[in-house]
Amino acid sequence: GGGGGVLILASSDIAGSVTFLEEGSGTDERIWVTVHSTHGPHLVCCWYRPPDESNSDEFNRFEEEYLRLRAGTMGAMILGDLNLHNVKWPDHSSHTSPAGRRMEGLAKAVGLQQLVKEPTREGNLLDLVLSDIKGASASVHAPIADHSLVLGCLDLQVPEEEIITRKVWCFDQAD
């Protein structure tokens, strides 16, 4: 449609440790990847949620995807423009919507912490980073168009590739 879509980029030095899993079900703009670290796999989701005040089926689909894909991983990070309002969670909301209340409950139920602490658009905090990974962080930077850039960071080490060369002798053809 007329939307911008979602994107996860991985620098070339860790791209070999990132695996695409799936896109969100239905009409949801969401992608899921696994980051393979030296401590095990970690789930990452990038999600764009249109500014809809309702508590719609998208949360049921998100919860199903999250619970299914989170199994067998060490932790998770969900980030994106979620367009949620909840004056108690996260801070910097103009009102509380059913969608904001639903996401707060879901995050608390699965142990996700909201890491963004300042407004990201016109005094509101609409771009969230939710994680249960120790050392995960988020920071707000200069605006791009109508939103500020939000950077979610994971303090993970990925396995390093090492090229090993060997000499091979063919004894049956030796002199």
PDB file of C-alpha atoms in Angstrom:
ATOM      1  CA  GLY A   1       0.000   0.000   0.000  1.00  0.00           C
ATOM      2  CA  GLY A   2       1.125   3.518   0.753  1.00  0.00           C
ATOM      3  CA  GLY A   3       3.187   2.552   3.831  1.00  0.00           C
ATOM      4  CA  GLY A   4       6.937   2.576   4.196  1.00  0.00           C
ATOM      5  CA  GLY A   5       7.451  -0.972   5.473  1.00  0.00           C
ATOM      6  CA  VAL A   6       9.964  -2.306   7.999  1.00  0.00           C
ATOM      7  CA  LEU A   7      13.652  -3.087   7.696  1.00  0.00           C
ATOM      8  CA  ILE A   8      16.378  -4.725   9.754  1.00  0.00           C
ATOM      9  CA  LEU A   9      19.961  -4.067   8.711  1.00  0.00           C
ATOM     10  CA  ALA A  10      22.990  -6.012   9.924  1.00  0.00           C
ATOM     11  CA  SER A  11      26.538  -4.806   9.405  1.00  0.00           C
ATOM     12  CA  SER A  12      28.636  -7.033   7.173  1.00  0.00           C
ATOM     13  CA  ASP A  13      30.783  -8.213  10.093  1.00  0.00           C
ATOM     14  CA  ILE A  14      27.767  -9.851  11.797  1.00  0.00           C
ATOM     15  CA  ALA A  15      25.416 -10.471   8.849  1.00  0.00           C
ATOM     16  CA  GLY A  16      26.412 -14.140   8.750  1.00  0.00           C
ATOM     17  CA  SER A  17      25.059 -14.488  12.297  1.00  0.00           C
ATOM     18  CA  VAL A  18      21.599 -13.075  11.457  1.00  0.00           C
ATOM     19  CA  THR A  19      18.866 -15.361  10.139  1.00  0.00           C
ATOM     20  CA  PHE A  20      15.569 -14.159   8.657  1.00  0.00           C
ATOM     21  CA  LEU A  21      12.674 -16.069  10.231  1.00  0.00           C
ATOM     22  CA  GLU A  22       9.410 -14.695   8.869  1.00  0.00           C
ATOM     23  CA  GLU A  23       7.195 -11.741   8.137  1.00  0.00           C
ATOM     24  CA  GLY A  24       4.235 -10.865  10.323  1.00  0.00           C
ATOM     25  CA  SER A  25       1.025 -12.707   9.621  1.00  0.00           C
ATOM     26  CA  GLY A  26      -1.879 -11.154   7.805  1.00  0.00           C
ATOM     27  CA  THR A  27      -1.545  -7.469   7.030  1.00  0.00           C
ATOM     28  CA  ASP A  28       0.855  -6.684   9.888  1.00  0.00           C
ATOM     29  CA  GLU A  29       4.110  -4.896   9.041  1.00  0.00           C
ATOM     30  CA  ARG A  30       6.499  -6.953  11.120  1.00  0.00           C
ATOM     31  CA  ILE A  31       9.659  -8.985  10.487  1.00  0.00           C
ATOM     32  CA  TRP A  32      11.452 -11.448  12.736  1.00  0.00           C
ATOM     33  CA  VAL A  33      15.128 -12.441  12.720  1.00  0.00           C
ATOM     34  CA  THR A  34      17.430 -14.459  14.952  1.00  0.00           C
ATOM     35  CA  VAL A  35      20.827 -13.100  15.956  1.00  0.00           C
ATOM     36  CA  HIS A  36      23.148 -16.000  16.739  1.00  0.00           C
ATOM     37  CA  SER A  37      25.538 -15.023  19.518  1.00  0.00           C
ATOM     38  CA  THR A  38      28.250 -16.855  21.409  1.00  0.00           C
ATOM     39  CA  HIS A  39      25.663 -17.355  24.206  1.00  0.00           C
ATOM     40  CA  GLY A  40      22.906 -18.629  21.921  1.00  0.00           C
ATOM     41  CA  PRO A  41      20.157 -17.278  19.649  1.00  0.00           C
ATOM     42  CA  HIS A  42      18.327 -14.007  20.345  1.00  0.00           C
ATOM     43  CA  LEU A  43      15.033 -12.996  18.733  1.00  0.00           C
ATOM     44  CA  VAL A  44      14.656  -9.537  17.146  1.00  0.00           C
ATOM     45  CA  CYS A  45      11.450  -8.069  15.721  1.00  0.00           C
ATOM     46  CA  CYS A  46      10.921  -4.819  13.825  1.00  0.00           C
ATOM     47  CA  TRP A  47       7.267  -3.707  13.810  1.00  0.00           C
ATOM     48  CA  TYR A  48       5.334  -0.827  12.310  1.00  0.00           C
ATOM     49  CA  ARG A  49       1.872  -0.465  13.788  1.00  0.00           C
ATOM     50  CA  PRO A  50      -0.424   2.120  12.188  1.00  0.00           C
ATOM     51  CA  PRO A  51      -1.969   4.754  14.487  1.00  0.00           C
ATOM     52  CA  ASP A  52      -5.046   2.701  15.390  1.00  0.00           C
ATOM     53  CA  GLU A  53      -6.573   3.195  18.834  1.00  0.00           C
ATOM     54  CA  SER A  54      -8.308  -0.172  18.929  1.00  0.00           C
ATOM     55  CA  ASN A  55      -7.278  -3.323  20.713  1.00  0.00           C
ATOM     56  CA  SER A  56      -7.465  -5.380  17.527  1.00  0.00           C
ATOM     57  CA  ASP A  57      -6.514  -8.887  16.464  1.00  0.00           C
ATOM     58  CA  GLU A  58      -3.001  -7.687  15.563  1.00  0.00           C
ATOM     59  CA  PHE A  59      -1.987  -8.142  19.204  1.00  0.00           C
ATOM     60  CA  ASN A  60      -3.273 -11.722  19.160  1.00  0.00           C
ATOM     61  CA  ARG A  61      -1.179 -12.380  16.025  1.00  0.00           C
ATOM     62  CA  PHE A  62       1.854 -10.641  17.531  1.00  0.00           C
ATOM     63  CA  GLU A  63       1.548 -12.598  20.780  1.00  0.00           C
ATOM     64  CA  GLU A  64       1.230 -15.915  18.900  1.00  0.00           C
ATOM     65  CA  GLU A  65       4.285 -15.121  16.757  1.00  0.00           C
ATOM     66  CA  TYR A  66       6.286 -13.910  19.756  1.00  0.00           C
ATOM     67  CA  LEU A  67       5.566 -16.936  21.941  1.00  0.00           C
ATOM     68  CA  ARG A  68       6.223 -19.384  19.094  1.00  0.00           C
ATOM     69  CA  LEU A  69       9.459 -17.734  17.909  1.00  0.00           C
ATOM     70  CA  ARG A  70      10.743 -16.835  21.402  1.00  0.00           C
ATOM     71  CA  ALA A  71      10.815 -20.507  22.463  1.00  0.00           C
ATOM     72  CA  GLY A  72      14.380 -21.787  22.404  1.00  0.00           C
ATOM     73  CA  THR A  73      16.012 -18.336  22.359  1.00  0.00           C
ATOM     74  CA  MET A  74      18.009 -16.582  25.057  1.00  0.00           C
ATOM     75  CA  GLY A  75      16.136 -13.278  24.858  1.00  0.00           C
ATOM     76  CA  ALA A  76      14.175 -10.939  22.626  1.00  0.00           C
ATOM     77  CA  MET A  77      14.058  -7.342  21.410  1.00  0.00           C
ATOM     78  CA  ILE A  78      11.000  -5.798  19.753  1.00  0.00           C
ATOM     79  CA  LEU A  79      11.434  -2.348  18.272  1.00  0.00           C
ATOM     80  CA  GLY A  80       9.625  -0.025  15.959  1.00  0.00           C
ATOM     81  CA  ASP A  81       7.006   2.649  15.480  1.00  0.00           C
ATOM     82  CA  LEU A  82       4.182   1.114  17.502  1.00  0.00           C
ATOM     83  CA  ASN A  83       1.958   4.210  17.781  1.00  0.00           C
ATOM     84  CA  LEU A  84       0.791   3.297  21.288  1.00  0.00           C
ATOM     85  CA  HIS A  85      -0.456   5.678  23.958  1.00  0.00           C
ATOM     86  CA  ASN A  86      -0.525   4.928  27.673  1.00  0.00           C
ATOM     87  CA  VAL A  87       0.025   7.711  30.195  1.00  0.00           C
ATOM     88  CA  LYS A  88       1.400   5.212  32.739  1.00  0.00           C
ATOM     89  CA  TRP A  89       3.464   3.176  30.275  1.00  0.00           C
ATOM     90  CA  PRO A  90       5.466   4.367  28.489  1.00  0.00           C
ATOM     91  CA  ASP A  91       5.891   7.928  29.727  1.00  0.00           C
ATOM     92  CA  HIS A  92       5.239  10.845  27.350  1.00  0.00           C
ATOM     93  CA  SER A  93       1.794   9.822  26.108  1.00  0.00           C
ATOM     94  CA  SER A  94      -1.083  12.214  25.526  1.00  0.00           C
ATOM     95  CA  HIS A  95      -3.762   9.686  26.597  1.00  0.00           C
ATOM     96  CA  THR A  96      -4.324   5.981  27.211  1.00  0.00           C
ATOM     97  CA  SER A  97      -5.665   3.876  24.355  1.00  0.00           C
ATOM     98  CA  PRO A  98      -6.910   0.272  24.484  1.00  0.00           C
ATOM     99  CA  ALA A  99      -3.942  -0.688  22.279  1.00  0.00           C
ATOM    100  CA  GLY A 100      -1.494   0.968  24.693  1.00  0.00           C
ATOM    101  CA  ARG A 101      -3.069  -0.807  27.650  1.00  0.00           C
ATOM    102  CA  ARG A 102      -2.960  -4.145  25.804  1.00  0.00           C
ATOM    103  CA  MET A 103       0.727  -3.822  24.901  1.00  0.00           C
ATOM    104  CA  GLU A 104       1.642  -2.828  28.453  1.00  0.00           C
ATOM    105  CA  GLY A 105      -0.083  -5.970  29.765  1.00  0.00           C
ATOM    106  CA  LEU A 106       1.550  -8.187  27.166  1.00  0.00           C
ATOM    107  CA  ALA A 107       5.021  -6.744  27.829  1.00  0.00           C
ATOM    108  CA  LYS A 108       4.642  -7.246  31.577  1.00  0.00           C
ATOM    109  CA  ALA A 109       3.318 -10.794  31.111  1.00  0.00           C
ATOM    110  CA  VAL A 110       6.350 -11.896  29.063  1.00  0.00           C
ATOM    111  CA  GLY A 111       8.959  -9.833  30.947  1.00  0.00           C
ATOM    112  CA  LEU A 112       9.778  -7.183  28.335  1.00  0.00           C
ATOM    113  CA  GLN A 113      11.094  -3.823  29.561  1.00  0.00           C
ATOM    114  CA  GLN A 114      10.424  -0.618  27.611  1.00  0.00           C
ATOM    115  CA  LEU A 115      13.835   1.036  27.105  1.00  0.00           C
ATOM    116  CA  VAL A 116      13.067   4.361  25.357  1.00  0.00           C
ATOM    117  CA  LYS A 117      12.800   7.144  27.930  1.00  0.00           C
ATOM    118  CA  GLU A 118      12.105  10.318  25.952  1.00  0.00           C
ATOM    119  CA  PRO A 119       9.601  11.507  23.318  1.00  0.00           C
ATOM    120  CA  THR A 120      10.173  10.433  19.718  1.00  0.00           C
ATOM    121  CA  ARG A 121       7.463  12.427  17.929  1.00  0.00           C
ATOM    122  CA  GLU A 122       5.878  15.769  18.876  1.00  0.00           C
ATOM    123  CA  GLY A 123       6.207  15.214  22.632  1.00  0.00           C
ATOM    124  CA  ASN A 124       4.902  11.633  22.450  1.00  0.00           C
ATOM    125  CA  LEU A 125       6.843   8.405  22.807  1.00  0.00           C
ATOM    126  CA  LEU A 126       5.587   6.336  19.861  1.00  0.00           C
ATOM    127  CA  ASP A 127       8.762   4.444  18.893  1.00  0.00           C
ATOM    128  CA  LEU A 128       9.473   1.708  21.413  1.00  0.00           C
ATOM    129  CA  VAL A 129      12.284  -0.725  22.170  1.00  0.00           C
ATOM    130  CA  LEU A 130      11.133  -3.643  24.331  1.00  0.00           C
ATOM    131  CA  SER A 131      13.607  -6.254  25.536  1.00  0.00           C
ATOM    132  CA  ASP A 132      14.348  -8.890  28.138  1.00  0.00           C
ATOM    133  CA  ILE A 133      18.046  -9.125  27.171  1.00  0.00           C
ATOM    134  CA  LYS A 134      20.550  -8.093  29.826  1.00  0.00           C
ATOM    135  CA  GLY A 135      22.555  -5.084  28.655  1.00  0.00           C
ATOM    136  CA  ALA A 136      20.045  -4.060  25.953  1.00  0.00           C
ATOM    137  CA  SER A 137      19.662  -0.304  25.595  1.00  0.00           C
ATOM    138  CA  ALA A 138      17.934   2.350  23.535  1.00  0.00           C
ATOM    139  CA  SER A 139      18.741   5.946  22.705  1.00  0.00           C
ATOM    140  CA  VAL A 140      16.911   8.719  20.878  1.00  0.00           C
ATOM    141  CA  HIS A 141      18.774  10.741  18.235  1.00  0.00           C
ATOM    142  CA  ALA A 142      18.136  13.474  15.676  1.00  0.00           C
ATOM    143  CA  PRO A 143      14.761  13.580  13.914  1.00  0.00           C
ATOM    144  CA  ILE A 144      14.294  12.002  10.516  1.00  0.00           C
ATOM    145  CA  ALA A 145      11.105  13.363   8.923  1.00  0.00           C
ATOM    146  CA  ASP A 146       8.441  13.437  11.673  1.00  0.00           C
ATOM    147  CA  HIS A 147      10.067  10.957  14.109  1.00  0.00           C
ATOM    148  CA  SER A 148      13.359  10.948  15.966  1.00  0.00           C
ATOM    149  CA  LEU A 149      15.760   8.138  15.194  1.00  0.00           C
ATOM    150  CA  VAL A 150      15.692   5.451  17.884  1.00  0.00           C
ATOM    151  CA  LEU A 151      18.664   3.139  18.221  1.00  0.00           C
ATOM    152  CA  GLY A 152      18.221  -0.203  19.966  1.00  0.00           C
ATOM    153  CA  CYS A 153      21.489  -1.869  20.985  1.00  0.00           C
ATOM    154  CA  LEU A 154      22.305  -5.406  22.074  1.00  0.00           C
ATOM    155  CA  ASP A 155      25.565  -6.158  23.833  1.00  0.00           C
ATOM    156  CA  LEU A 156      26.153  -9.559  22.207  1.00  0.00           C
ATOM    157  CA  GLN A 157      29.213 -11.241  20.809  1.00  0.00           C
ATOM    158  CA  VAL A 158      28.720 -13.162  17.610  1.00  0.00           C
ATOM    159  CA  PRO A 159      30.862 -16.127  16.614  1.00  0.00           C
ATOM    160  CA  GLU A 160      33.870 -15.106  14.562  1.00  0.00           C
ATOM    161  CA  GLU A 161      34.714 -16.886  11.359  1.00  0.00           C
ATOM    162  CA  GLU A 162      38.262 -18.118  11.119  1.00  0.00           C
ATOM    163  CA  ILE A 163      39.726 -19.444   7.897  1.00  0.00           C
ATOM    164  CA  ILE A 164      42.081 -22.324   8.505  1.00  0.00           C
ATOM    165  CA  THR A 165      44.421 -23.434   5.736  1.00  0.00           C
ATOM    166  CA  ARG A 166      45.953 -26.891   5.757  1.00  0.00           C
ATOM    167  CA  LYS A 167      48.524 -28.779   3.744  1.00  0.00           C
ATOM    168  CA  VAL A 168      47.366 -32.123   2.539  1.00  0.00           C
ATOM    169  CA  TRP A 169      49.686 -34.864   1.332  1.00  0.00           C
ATOM    170  CA  CYS A 170      48.558 -37.810  -0.740  1.00  0.00           C
ATOM    171  CA  PHE A 171      50.705 -40.630   0.641  1.00  0.00           C
ATOM    172  CA  ASP A 172      49.598 -43.119  -2.024  1.00  0.00           C
ATOM    173  CA  GLN A 173      51.128 -40.840  -4.665  1.00  0.00           C
ATOM    174  CA  ALA A 174      54.253 -39.958  -2.663  1.00  0.00           C
ATOM    175  CA  ASP A 175      57.737 -40.667  -3.998  1.00  0.00           C
TER     176      ASP A 175
END
